[in-house]
Short mmCIF file of C-alpha atoms in Angstrom, two decimals:
data_model
loop_
_atom_site.label_atom_id
_atom_site.label_comp_id
_atom_site.label_asym_id
_atom_site.label_seq_id
_atom_site.Cartn_x
_atom_site.Cartn_y
_atom_site.Cartn_z
CA MET A 1427 0.03 0.05 0.07
CA LYS A 1428 3.03 2.37 0.85
CA LYS A 1429 4.70 1.51 -2.54
CA LEU A 1430 1.34 2.35 -4.16
CA LEU A 1431 0.62 5.54 -2.55
CA SER A 1432 4.34 6.55 -3.09
CA LEU A 1433 4.08 5.80 -6.86
CA LEU A 1434 0.88 8.00 -7.01
CA VAL A 1435 2.63 10.91 -5.34
CA ALA A 1436 5.75 10.50 -7.76
CA VAL A 1437 3.26 10.44 -10.87
CA ILE A 1438 1.28 13.55 -9.45
CA LEU A 1439 4.49 15.26 -8.86
CA VAL A 1440 6.02 14.64 -12.71
CA THR A 1441 2.56 15.53 -14.03
CA SER A 1442 2.60 19.02 -12.12
CA ILE A 1443 6.06 19.66 -13.33
CA PHE A 1444 4.87 18.94 -16.99
CA ALA A 1445 1.89 20.91 -16.49
CA GLY A 1446 3.96 23.83 -14.83
CA CYS A 1447 6.47 23.54 -17.70
CA LYS A 1448 3.63 23.92 -20.15
CA GLN A 1449 2.24 26.89 -18.24
CA THR A 1450 5.42 28.79 -18.35
CA ALA A 1451 6.40 28.08 -21.88
CA GLN A 1452 7.26 31.16 -23.33
CA PRO A 1453 6.29 32.36 -27.22
CA VAL A 1454 9.25 32.67 -29.35
CA THR A 1455 9.81 36.55 -30.01
CA LEU A 1456 12.16 37.79 -32.92
CA VAL A 1457 13.15 41.68 -32.52
CA PHE A 1458 14.26 43.24 -36.02
CA ALA A 1459 16.07 46.64 -35.77
CA LYS A 1460 14.91 49.19 -38.34
CA SER A 1461 13.41 52.82 -39.11
CA ASP A 1462 9.87 53.17 -38.93
CA ALA A 1463 7.21 52.66 -41.28
CA VAL A 1464 5.09 55.59 -43.11
CA GLU A 1465 1.89 53.68 -43.07
CA LEU A 1466 0.79 50.07 -43.71
CA ASP A 1467 -1.74 50.27 -46.70
CA PRO A 1468 0.22 48.21 -49.34
CA ALA A 1469 -1.24 49.80 -52.10
CA ASP A 1470 -0.66 53.38 -50.67
CA VAL A 1471 3.02 53.07 -49.82
CA THR A 1472 6.28 54.14 -51.62
CA ASP A 1473 8.71 53.56 -48.91
CA GLY A 1474 10.76 50.16 -48.27
CA GLU A 1475 10.42 50.69 -44.41
CA SER A 1476 6.72 50.05 -44.60
CA VAL A 1477 7.13 47.55 -47.19
CA THR A 1478 9.26 45.50 -44.90
CA VAL A 1479 6.34 45.16 -42.43
CA ILE A 1480 3.66 44.63 -45.10
CA ASP A 1481 5.39 41.82 -46.81
CA ASN A 1482 4.68 39.91 -43.58
CA ILE A 1483 1.06 40.57 -43.22
CA PHE A 1484 -0.31 40.65 -46.53
CA GLU A 1485 0.24 38.42 -49.93
CA GLY A 1486 -0.71 38.74 -53.80
CA LEU A 1487 -1.95 36.49 -56.44
CA VAL A 1488 1.62 35.83 -57.32
CA ARG A 1489 4.75 36.02 -55.38
CA TYR A 1490 8.65 35.63 -55.96
CA LYS A 1491 9.82 32.23 -55.44
CA PRO A 1492 12.32 32.91 -51.94
CA GLY A 1493 15.48 34.51 -52.86
CA THR A 1494 14.62 35.03 -56.56
CA THR A 1495 12.75 37.10 -59.12
CA GLU A 1496 11.05 34.15 -60.43
CA VAL A 1497 7.08 34.41 -60.28
CA GLU A 1498 4.94 31.33 -58.96
CA PRO A 1499 1.45 31.10 -57.89
CA TRP A 1500 -0.08 32.23 -54.62
CA LEU A 1501 -3.46 33.42 -53.68
CA ALA A 1502 -3.94 32.36 -57.15
CA THR A 1503 -3.15 28.56 -58.28
CA SER A 1504 -3.02 29.40 -61.80
CA TRP A 1505 -3.89 31.73 -64.47
CA ASP A 1506 -4.72 32.22 -68.29
CA VAL A 1507 -3.63 34.80 -70.73
CA SER A 1508 -5.60 35.77 -73.87
CA SER A 1509 -3.81 35.62 -77.26
CA ASP A 1510 -3.55 39.27 -77.56
CA GLY A 1511 -2.05 39.70 -73.95
CA LEU A 1512 -5.07 41.93 -72.68
CA GLU A 1513 -6.98 39.55 -70.71
CA TRP A 1514 -5.62 37.79 -67.65
CA THR A 1515 -7.82 35.29 -65.78
CA PHE A 1516 -6.85 34.38 -62.23
CA HIS A 1517 -7.89 31.07 -60.58
CA LEU A 1518 -7.93 31.99 -56.95
CA ARG A 1519 -6.99 29.47 -54.14
CA GLN A 1520 -10.07 28.33 -51.99
CA GLY A 1521 -10.38 28.23 -48.23
CA VAL A 1522 -8.27 31.30 -47.31
CA LYS A 1523 -9.25 33.96 -44.75
CA PHE A 1524 -8.04 37.09 -43.79
CA GLN A 1525 -6.83 37.78 -40.32
CA ASP A 1526 -10.22 39.19 -39.34
CA GLY A 1527 -11.93 35.96 -40.33
CA THR A 1528 -13.50 36.89 -43.46
CA PRO A 1529 -13.04 35.12 -46.68
CA PHE A 1530 -10.37 35.74 -49.25
CA ASN A 1531 -12.41 35.46 -52.79
CA ALA A 1532 -12.92 37.48 -56.27
CA ASP A 1533 -14.91 40.32 -54.25
CA ALA A 1534 -11.64 41.07 -52.46
CA VAL A 1535 -9.27 40.99 -55.41
CA VAL A 1536 -11.94 43.28 -57.18
CA PHE A 1537 -11.97 45.63 -54.15
CA SER A 1538 -8.10 45.73 -53.70
CA TYR A 1539 -7.70 46.66 -57.21
CA GLU A 1540 -10.59 48.75 -58.05
CA SER A 1541 -10.37 50.96 -55.12
CA GLN A 1542 -6.95 52.09 -56.57
CA ARG A 1543 -7.88 52.23 -60.26
CA ASP A 1544 -11.49 53.63 -60.12
CA LYS A 1545 -11.63 57.49 -59.20
CA GLU A 1546 -15.51 56.77 -58.38
CA HIS A 1547 -14.83 53.70 -56.02
CA PRO A 1548 -15.91 54.82 -52.61
CA PHE A 1549 -12.60 53.82 -51.04
CA HIS A 1550 -10.42 55.70 -53.59
CA LYS A 1551 -10.59 59.01 -51.73
CA TYR A 1552 -8.56 57.47 -48.90
CA GLY A 1553 -5.42 57.24 -50.87
CA LYS A 1554 -2.92 58.35 -53.36
CA TRP A 1555 -2.28 55.20 -55.08
CA GLU A 1556 1.11 56.43 -56.33
CA TYR A 1557 2.31 52.80 -57.41
CA TRP A 1558 -0.95 52.36 -59.45
CA GLN A 1559 -0.08 55.51 -61.63
CA TRP A 1560 3.59 54.32 -62.07
CA CYS A 1561 3.12 50.54 -62.51
CA PHE A 1562 -0.51 49.65 -62.88
CA SER A 1563 -2.01 52.20 -65.33
CA GLU A 1564 -2.43 49.58 -68.27
CA ILE A 1565 -5.16 47.86 -66.17
CA SER A 1566 -8.40 49.11 -67.48
CA LYS A 1567 -10.56 47.05 -65.08
CA THR A 1568 -10.72 44.26 -62.82
CA GLU A 1569 -13.72 42.00 -62.66
CA LYS A 1570 -15.41 39.01 -60.84
CA VAL A 1571 -15.97 36.13 -63.04
CA ASP A 1572 -17.14 33.93 -59.91
CA ASP A 1573 -16.50 33.65 -56.35
CA TYR A 1574 -12.87 32.46 -57.10
CA THR A 1575 -12.05 33.50 -60.63
CA VAL A 1576 -11.10 37.30 -61.80
CA LYS A 1577 -10.31 38.65 -64.88
CA ILE A 1578 -7.85 41.63 -65.41
CA VAL A 1579 -8.22 43.59 -68.34
CA LEU A 1580 -5.46 45.86 -69.78
CA ASP A 1581 -5.73 48.44 -72.23
CA HIS A 1582 -2.64 47.63 -73.79
CA PRO A 1583 -0.18 44.65 -73.64
CA PHE A 1584 2.48 45.20 -70.78
CA ALA A 1585 5.62 43.25 -70.80
CA PRO A 1586 6.56 43.25 -67.01
CA PHE A 1587 2.63 42.38 -65.97
CA LEU A 1588 3.40 39.30 -64.14
CA SER A 1589 6.30 40.80 -62.39
CA THR A 1590 4.56 43.65 -61.12
CA MET A 1591 1.68 41.29 -59.72
CA ALA A 1592 4.30 40.05 -57.42
CA MET A 1593 4.97 43.48 -55.74
CA PHE A 1594 3.40 44.86 -52.73
CA THR A 1595 0.83 47.21 -54.27
CA ALA A 1596 -1.01 44.22 -55.91
CA PHE A 1597 -1.36 42.71 -52.42
CA ILE A 1598 -4.87 41.61 -51.24
CA VAL A 1599 -6.51 43.60 -48.45
CA SER A 1600 -9.77 42.78 -46.36
CA PRO A 1601 -12.56 45.04 -47.72
CA THR A 1602 -14.41 44.50 -44.52
CA ASN A 1603 -11.63 45.82 -42.52
CA CYS A 1604 -10.83 48.89 -44.79
CA GLU A 1605 -14.63 49.78 -44.53
CA LYS A 1606 -14.35 49.42 -40.79
CA TRP A 1607 -11.54 51.87 -40.57
CA GLY A 1608 -12.04 54.01 -43.44
CA ASP A 1609 -9.27 56.64 -43.71
CA GLN A 1610 -7.49 55.13 -40.78
CA TRP A 1611 -7.07 51.64 -42.37
CA PHE A 1612 -3.30 52.66 -43.19
CA SER A 1613 -2.59 51.83 -39.44
CA HIS A 1614 -4.82 49.02 -38.91
CA PRO A 1615 -3.88 46.43 -41.33
CA VAL A 1616 -5.50 43.30 -42.15
CA GLY A 1617 -4.33 40.59 -44.88
CA THR A 1618 -3.99 36.84 -45.49
CA GLY A 1619 -0.20 36.58 -44.60
CA PRO A 1620 1.40 34.38 -41.93
CA PHE A 1621 1.37 37.28 -39.45
CA SER A 1622 -1.35 39.53 -38.13
CA PHE A 1623 -1.12 43.15 -36.92
CA VAL A 1624 -1.06 43.63 -32.90
CA GLU A 1625 0.06 47.26 -32.59
CA TRP A 1626 2.09 50.40 -33.84
CA VAL A 1627 3.59 52.55 -31.39
CA LYS A 1628 4.76 55.36 -33.47
CA GLY A 1629 8.58 56.16 -33.38
CA ASP A 1630 9.17 53.05 -31.02
CA HIS A 1631 7.82 49.38 -32.43
CA ILE A 1632 5.53 47.54 -34.65
CA THR A 1633 4.27 43.97 -33.19
CA LEU A 1634 2.97 41.40 -35.17
CA GLU A 1635 2.12 37.61 -34.11
CA LYS A 1636 2.01 34.66 -35.92
CA TYR A 1637 -1.49 34.14 -37.63
CA ALA A 1638 -3.01 30.76 -36.21
CA ASP A 1639 -5.29 30.20 -39.01
CA TYR A 1640 -2.89 30.87 -41.88
CA TRP A 1641 -3.46 28.74 -44.84
CA GLY A 1642 0.25 27.95 -45.65
CA GLU A 1643 2.96 26.96 -43.53
CA LYS A 1644 2.72 28.33 -40.30
CA PRO A 1645 5.72 30.74 -38.98
CA LYS A 1646 8.27 29.35 -36.76
CA ILE A 1647 8.25 32.11 -34.45
CA ASP A 1648 5.15 33.61 -32.52
CA LYS A 1649 5.71 36.99 -32.39
CA LEU A 1650 7.60 39.58 -34.42
CA ILE A 1651 8.79 43.07 -33.35
CA PHE A 1652 10.10 45.78 -35.66
CA LYS A 1653 11.99 47.91 -33.03
CA VAL A 1654 12.61 51.59 -34.38
CA ILE A 1655 16.45 52.46 -34.00
CA ASP A 1656 17.31 54.97 -37.03
CA ASP A 1657 20.80 55.02 -36.43
CA PRO A 1658 23.05 52.27 -37.70
CA SER A 1659 25.42 52.23 -34.86
CA GLN A 1660 22.74 52.37 -32.35
CA ARG A 1661 21.29 49.21 -33.83
CA LEU A 1662 24.21 47.51 -33.82
CA LEU A 1663 24.68 48.23 -29.79
CA ALA A 1664 21.18 47.02 -29.34
CA LEU A 1665 22.18 43.85 -31.10
CA GLN A 1666 25.51 43.14 -29.20
CA LYS A 1667 23.48 43.87 -25.95
CA GLY A 1668 21.15 41.44 -26.70
CA GLU A 1669 18.32 43.54 -27.04
CA VAL A 1670 17.29 43.10 -30.79
CA ASP A 1671 18.13 39.70 -32.84
CA GLY A 1672 18.74 41.24 -36.01
CA ILE A 1673 19.55 44.77 -37.68
CA GLU A 1674 19.66 46.19 -41.19
CA TYR A 1675 21.95 48.51 -43.11
CA PRO A 1676 24.93 48.24 -40.72
CA ASN A 1677 27.38 51.21 -40.81
CA PRO A 1678 30.16 50.07 -43.03
CA ASP A 1679 32.72 51.08 -40.53
CA ASP A 1680 31.56 48.69 -38.05
CA LEU A 1681 31.56 45.63 -40.40
CA PRO A 1682 35.03 44.67 -39.51
CA THR A 1683 34.02 44.65 -35.79
CA ILE A 1684 30.76 42.61 -36.64
CA GLU A 1685 32.83 40.03 -38.62
CA LYS A 1686 35.20 39.32 -35.69
CA ASP A 1687 32.13 38.83 -33.54
CA PRO A 1688 31.32 35.30 -32.68
CA ASN A 1689 27.75 35.57 -31.86
CA LEU A 1690 26.80 37.56 -34.96
CA GLN A 1691 26.39 36.68 -38.62
CA ILE A 1692 26.45 38.71 -41.73
CA LEU A 1693 23.89 38.12 -44.85
CA SER A 1694 24.99 39.93 -47.98
CA GLU A 1695 24.33 39.67 -51.50
CA PRO A 1696 24.36 42.33 -54.67
CA GLY A 1697 21.07 44.43 -54.46
CA LEU A 1698 18.85 45.43 -57.30
CA ASN A 1699 19.26 49.16 -56.12
CA VAL A 1700 20.86 52.69 -56.78
CA GLY A 1701 21.38 55.65 -54.80
CA TYR A 1702 21.45 59.00 -56.54
CA LEU A 1703 21.60 62.47 -56.26
CA ALA A 1704 18.64 64.14 -58.24
CA MET A 1705 18.53 67.76 -59.51
CA ASN A 1706 15.14 69.31 -59.85
CA MET A 1707 14.76 70.60 -63.46
CA GLY A 1708 11.53 72.26 -62.28
CA THR A 1709 7.93 72.23 -62.84
CA ASP A 1710 6.48 75.81 -62.55
CA THR A 1711 4.69 77.35 -65.53
CA LYS A 1712 7.58 79.80 -66.16
CA GLY A 1713 9.82 77.15 -67.43
CA PHE A 1714 12.81 75.27 -65.66
CA GLN A 1715 13.78 75.98 -62.43
CA LYS A 1716 17.17 77.55 -62.18
CA PRO A 1717 20.11 76.78 -62.32
CA PHE A 1718 19.36 73.19 -62.84
CA GLY A 1719 17.29 73.64 -65.95
CA ASP A 1720 20.44 74.08 -67.85
CA VAL A 1721 21.95 70.68 -68.89
CA ARG A 1722 25.58 72.22 -68.35
CA VAL A 1723 24.90 72.67 -64.65
CA ARG A 1724 23.80 69.46 -64.21
CA GLN A 1725 26.85 67.92 -66.17
CA ALA A 1726 29.14 70.24 -63.90
CA VAL A 1727 27.53 68.52 -60.89
CA ASN A 1728 28.44 65.05 -62.13
CA TYR A 1729 31.82 65.93 -62.88
CA ALA A 1730 32.31 67.87 -59.51
CA ILE A 1731 31.30 64.70 -57.43
CA ASN A 1732 34.04 62.30 -56.44
CA LYS A 1733 31.85 58.95 -56.71
CA GLN A 1734 34.87 56.61 -56.22
CA ALA A 1735 35.79 58.30 -52.84
CA ILE A 1736 32.50 58.19 -51.76
CA VAL A 1737 32.15 54.51 -52.52
CA ASP A 1738 35.71 53.76 -51.11
CA GLN A 1739 35.56 56.04 -47.82
CA LEU A 1740 31.90 55.77 -46.78
CA TYR A 1741 30.64 52.57 -48.26
CA LYS A 1742 33.88 50.80 -47.74
CA GLY A 1743 33.53 48.18 -50.40
CA THR A 1744 29.84 47.45 -49.92
CA ALA A 1745 29.00 49.26 -53.12
CA VAL A 1746 30.08 49.73 -56.69
CA VAL A 1747 30.19 53.32 -58.27
CA ALA A 1748 27.09 53.72 -60.61
CA LYS A 1749 27.04 55.42 -63.85
CA ASN A 1750 23.36 54.27 -64.95
CA PRO A 1751 20.14 54.41 -63.36
CA ILE A 1752 19.98 50.40 -63.51
CA PRO A 1753 22.12 48.21 -61.51
CA PRO A 1754 24.71 45.97 -63.69
CA THR A 1755 23.40 42.98 -62.23
CA LEU A 1756 19.82 43.79 -64.48
CA TRP A 1757 19.27 42.84 -67.80
CA GLY A 1758 19.20 45.90 -70.23
CA TYR A 1759 22.45 47.48 -68.59
CA ASN A 1760 24.44 49.66 -70.93
CA ASP A 1761 27.96 49.12 -70.08
CA GLU A 1762 29.19 51.12 -73.09
CA ILE A 1763 28.42 54.47 -71.58
CA GLN A 1764 31.50 56.37 -70.27
CA ASP A 1765 30.93 57.65 -66.94
CA TYR A 1766 31.45 61.38 -66.05
CA GLU A 1767 34.86 61.50 -64.75
CA TYR A 1768 35.94 63.26 -61.56
CA ASN A 1769 36.88 66.46 -63.02
CA PRO A 1770 36.38 69.54 -61.18
CA THR A 1771 38.40 71.91 -63.53
CA LYS A 1772 35.78 70.66 -66.21
CA ALA A 1773 33.05 71.47 -63.73
CA LYS A 1774 34.11 74.99 -63.42
CA GLU A 1775 34.31 75.56 -66.95
CA LEU A 1776 30.58 74.19 -67.61
CA LEU A 1777 29.27 76.57 -64.87
CA LYS A 1778 31.19 79.38 -66.44
CA GLU A 1779 29.49 78.69 -69.80
CA ALA A 1780 26.02 78.51 -68.12
CA GLY A 1781 26.35 81.88 -66.43
CA TYR A 1782 27.69 81.04 -62.93
CA PRO A 1783 31.51 81.74 -62.90
CA ASN A 1784 31.31 82.30 -59.23
CA GLY A 1785 29.01 79.57 -58.97
CA PHE A 1786 25.60 79.84 -56.71
CA LYS A 1787 24.09 78.73 -53.59
CA THR A 1788 21.70 75.73 -53.43
CA GLN A 1789 20.28 73.44 -50.90
CA LEU A 1790 21.06 69.61 -50.77
CA TRP A 1791 18.55 67.37 -49.37
CA ALA A 1792 19.37 64.49 -47.37
CA MET A 1793 17.78 61.51 -46.12
CA PRO A 1794 17.17 60.99 -42.28
CA VAL A 1795 17.29 57.30 -42.39
CA SER A 1796 19.71 54.46 -43.31
CA ARG A 1797 18.34 52.84 -46.81
CA PRO A 1798 19.66 49.72 -48.60
CA TYR A 1799 21.16 51.86 -51.38
CA MET A 1800 22.36 54.70 -48.97
CA PHE A 1801 23.55 53.39 -45.32
CA ASP A 1802 24.82 56.87 -44.13
CA PRO A 1803 23.09 59.57 -46.20
CA GLN A 1804 24.10 62.34 -43.60
CA LYS A 1805 28.02 61.53 -44.28
CA ILE A 1806 27.42 61.11 -48.07
CA ALA A 1807 25.82 64.44 -47.93
CA VAL A 1808 28.69 66.09 -46.22
CA ALA A 1809 31.28 64.63 -49.03
CA ILE A 1810 29.25 65.80 -51.70
CA GLN A 1811 28.85 69.35 -50.15
CA ALA A 1812 32.48 69.45 -50.01
CA ASP A 1813 32.99 68.36 -53.61
CA LEU A 1814 30.39 71.02 -54.85
CA LYS A 1815 32.00 74.05 -52.67
CA ALA A 1816 35.38 73.41 -54.45
CA VAL A 1817 33.97 74.28 -57.68
CA GLY A 1818 31.89 76.85 -56.48
CA ILE A 1819 28.46 75.78 -55.52
CA ASP A 1820 27.53 76.45 -51.92
CA ALA A 1821 24.82 73.75 -50.92
CA GLU A 1822 23.38 73.81 -47.32
CA ILE A 1823 22.29 70.53 -46.25
CA VAL A 1824 18.55 69.97 -45.15
CA THR A 1825 16.78 67.15 -43.93
CA TYR A 1826 13.10 66.19 -42.48
CA ASP A 1827 11.44 63.26 -40.94
CA TRP A 1828 11.25 60.34 -43.35
CA SER A 1829 7.58 60.71 -44.16
CA THR A 1830 7.77 64.60 -44.59
CA TYR A 1831 11.09 64.03 -46.54
CA LEU A 1832 9.32 61.77 -49.15
CA GLN A 1833 6.17 63.85 -49.51
CA LYS A 1834 8.30 67.23 -50.10
CA THR A 1835 10.59 65.71 -52.65
CA GLU A 1836 7.32 64.20 -54.20
CA ASN A 1837 5.88 67.81 -54.31
CA GLY A 1838 9.00 68.88 -56.02
CA GLU A 1839 10.21 71.27 -52.92
CA HIS A 1840 13.83 70.56 -53.36
CA PRO A 1841 16.72 72.01 -55.42
CA MET A 1842 18.69 68.92 -55.06
CA ALA A 1843 17.91 65.62 -52.79
CA LEU A 1844 19.45 62.32 -52.05
CA LEU A 1845 17.34 59.38 -52.72
CA GLY A 1846 17.54 55.93 -54.38
CA TRP A 1847 15.51 52.81 -55.38
CA THR A 1848 15.47 49.14 -54.73
CA ALA A 1849 13.64 47.09 -57.76
CA ASP A 1850 10.08 46.17 -56.89
CA TYR A 1851 10.31 43.81 -59.99
CA ALA A 1852 13.30 42.74 -62.04
CA ASP A 1853 12.71 44.82 -64.87
CA PRO A 1854 14.66 48.00 -66.30
CA ASP A 1855 10.85 49.57 -66.73
CA ASP A 1856 10.75 49.73 -62.77
CA PHE A 1857 13.88 52.17 -62.98
CA LEU A 1858 13.71 54.02 -66.29
CA TYR A 1859 9.90 54.79 -66.39
CA VAL A 1860 9.10 54.83 -62.72
CA LEU A 1861 12.07 56.91 -61.68
CA LEU A 1862 12.66 58.94 -64.95
CA ASP A 1863 9.63 59.12 -67.35
CA SER A 1864 7.49 62.30 -67.54
CA ASP A 1865 4.42 60.23 -66.69
CA ALA A 1866 6.21 59.71 -63.03
CA ALA A 1867 6.85 63.59 -62.86
CA THR A 1868 3.45 64.61 -61.32
CA VAL A 1869 3.76 67.18 -58.60
CA GLY A 1870 2.46 65.86 -55.62
CA THR A 1871 3.03 62.10 -56.34
CA ALA A 1872 6.41 62.21 -58.34
CA GLY A 1873 8.64 59.25 -58.46
CA ASN A 1874 10.71 61.13 -60.89
CA ILE A 1875 11.81 63.82 -58.21
CA ALA A 1876 14.17 65.35 -60.78
CA PHE A 1877 11.02 66.25 -62.76
CA TYR A 1878 12.69 65.31 -65.97
CA ARG A 1879 10.62 65.41 -68.88
CA ASN A 1880 12.09 64.04 -72.24
CA PRO A 1881 9.66 63.11 -74.87
CA GLN A 1882 11.84 60.71 -76.70
CA VAL A 1883 12.67 58.78 -73.26
CA HIS A 1884 8.87 58.70 -72.76
CA GLU A 1885 8.38 57.21 -76.08
CA LEU A 1886 10.87 54.53 -75.83
CA ASN A 1887 9.78 53.53 -72.49
CA LEU A 1888 6.39 53.14 -73.77
CA LYS A 1889 7.60 51.23 -76.77
CA ALA A 1890 9.70 48.79 -74.39
CA GLN A 1891 6.61 48.13 -72.34
CA ILE A 1892 4.55 46.80 -75.10
CA GLU A 1893 7.62 44.77 -76.94
CA THR A 1894 7.46 41.10 -76.10
CA ASP A 1895 11.11 40.36 -77.89
CA GLN A 1896 13.19 40.84 -74.75
CA GLU A 1897 16.39 41.21 -76.83
CA LYS A 1898 14.58 44.20 -78.86
CA ARG A 1899 13.67 45.59 -75.26
CA ILE A 1900 17.28 45.31 -74.28
CA GLU A 1901 18.25 47.54 -77.30
CA ILE A 1902 15.59 49.85 -76.39
CA TYR A 1903 16.42 50.55 -72.96
CA LYS A 1904 20.25 50.70 -73.94
CA GLN A 1905 18.90 53.67 -75.96
CA VAL A 1906 17.27 55.35 -72.96
CA GLN A 1907 20.13 55.01 -70.69
CA GLU A 1908 22.37 57.02 -73.20
CA ILE A 1909 19.93 59.83 -73.49
CA ILE A 1910 19.54 60.11 -69.76
CA HIS A 1911 23.22 60.09 -69.40
CA ASN A 1912 23.65 62.97 -71.71
CA ASP A 1913 20.90 64.87 -70.10
CA ALA A 1914 22.02 64.39 -66.68
CA PRO A 1915 19.24 64.62 -64.41
CA TRP A 1916 20.84 62.60 -61.72
CA VAL A 1917 24.03 61.96 -60.44
CA PRO A 1918 23.60 58.21 -60.12
CA LEU A 1919 25.97 57.41 -56.98
CA ALA A 1920 26.17 53.86 -56.00
CA HIS A 1921 24.80 50.36 -56.41
CA ALA A 1922 25.17 48.69 -52.88
CA LYS A 1923 24.80 45.29 -51.53
CA GLN A 1924 22.05 44.04 -49.41
CA ILE A 1925 23.52 43.56 -45.80
CA LEU A 1926 21.85 42.48 -42.75
CA VAL A 1927 23.13 41.03 -39.51
CA PHE A 1928 21.56 38.56 -37.03
CA LYS A 1929 22.59 36.79 -34.07
CA ASN A 1930 23.81 33.28 -34.93
CA SER A 1931 20.72 31.67 -33.16
CA VAL A 1932 18.78 33.17 -36.17
CA LYS A 1933 18.43 30.74 -38.78
CA GLY A 1934 16.18 30.59 -42.22
CA PHE A 1935 16.19 34.06 -42.90
CA VAL A 1936 16.24 34.37 -47.22
CA LEU A 1937 17.52 37.55 -48.99
CA TYR A 1938 15.53 38.40 -52.00
CA PRO A 1939 17.21 40.33 -55.08
CA THR A 1940 14.23 42.89 -54.75
CA GLY A 1941 15.22 43.51 -50.78
CA ASP A 1942 11.90 41.84 -49.28
CA TYR A 1943 12.24 40.81 -45.74
CA HIS A 1944 9.86 37.66 -45.02
CA PHE A 1945 10.16 36.22 -41.63
CA ASP A 1946 7.75 33.41 -41.61
CA THR A 1947 10.89 30.88 -42.69
CA VAL A 1948 12.77 32.22 -39.70
CA SER A 1949 13.70 30.01 -36.36
CA ILE A 1950 15.49 30.85 -33.35
CA SER A 1951 17.79 27.95 -31.86
CA LYS A 1952 18.51 27.94 -28.40
#
């Protein structure tokens, strides 16, 4: 009897221990340090910091295969294309639910796209829909065929169409949630993705959690926190202290220290990006804004800036000098173009010819945050300021918070501004049309912040969009790059590597050429 009683006590104790362990098990949380988002509506953002969060909440009909730019079915299981390339019929995945419990179906797809396209749509008033104008203007309508079939009709063939459908602007949103929040929807996002939104404390953090009813493979972590730390050195310090598990865009000066740290790992690969200095060519009714309306001034600025020194001393080997708007890793790159050499004497001669023998005063706008194409914009601005000063251009450095900076440059309020781009889809169209076409030079929504309007560039860009022969498209884009080089609306500065740093305990993160961050494959080992 005593033995039986002892055995029962032992069983109870063991059961209690396991029960206690189960009760005290902690959720697996990953904290990633970055700058803050601007908003969380996938169709109404233009900045990568917002997209980083959005990529984990939302999904599209297609997606890029992890680590590639190859398109595969996702919320759509398949699609058909008409012989003229104008009608795309997508067959939707069934049994998928939004994070608010409502069903994903054809109505949601139509809502997501028509709210951007149709100015009469009741939800259209809540956004600017810049990317729709830049990348989806060929869509004339999206219509429901049945509950799980939609047809997208184009008004002209568009060669990059399927690639653009993999980008965040084409993510599907919950109509029920949008209607609930109205103009505040951008801060209460609901999608079909692997993580659902929990909270956003502006300037501090954004918290997501694993979506329990996700249709695909569930995330390996329970909670994902994006911690707002703008300064790259402070991000690294937080990582070294164990306050965060990963960071983006480390300061190149810190890379040797990171490489020696046995507790950290660096993930790196060439990026589809460009960092540039745009010169505002003006948008007012009186003509070009002086002095950058004169091509000789723009060329002088190109000769004045020592790009190789900037790459060597500030990027520290994490980038290559840019001479074209598109990166050398992208098809269609024109390597025959001869870059503007660093030649202050030539710069002064051109300024004199343009009527500025003693130079002029202006402003140089610099971003307040690190970006994948420019890890430390403020230091780069100081270097450019010194180079310009040497040829007589006195440039005052100006900056604003990130969302204000983007808005003001889209409005054309800057004389010169640093900015850059990471490809949303692997096609020259995403650089040459989105950033340098006259269609993208609309005040208030400009992707083309140089406000460069060349009719020949526009004609060639449109020709390339409807051409299905890639070799012919390559020749068209090489010609576009040559024209842009001669007109010099930018100083293309650098094409940078993607660089992220994680604790060694973080496993499974995949770098994408487009710079997207997906955390559903990530795990943390003990």
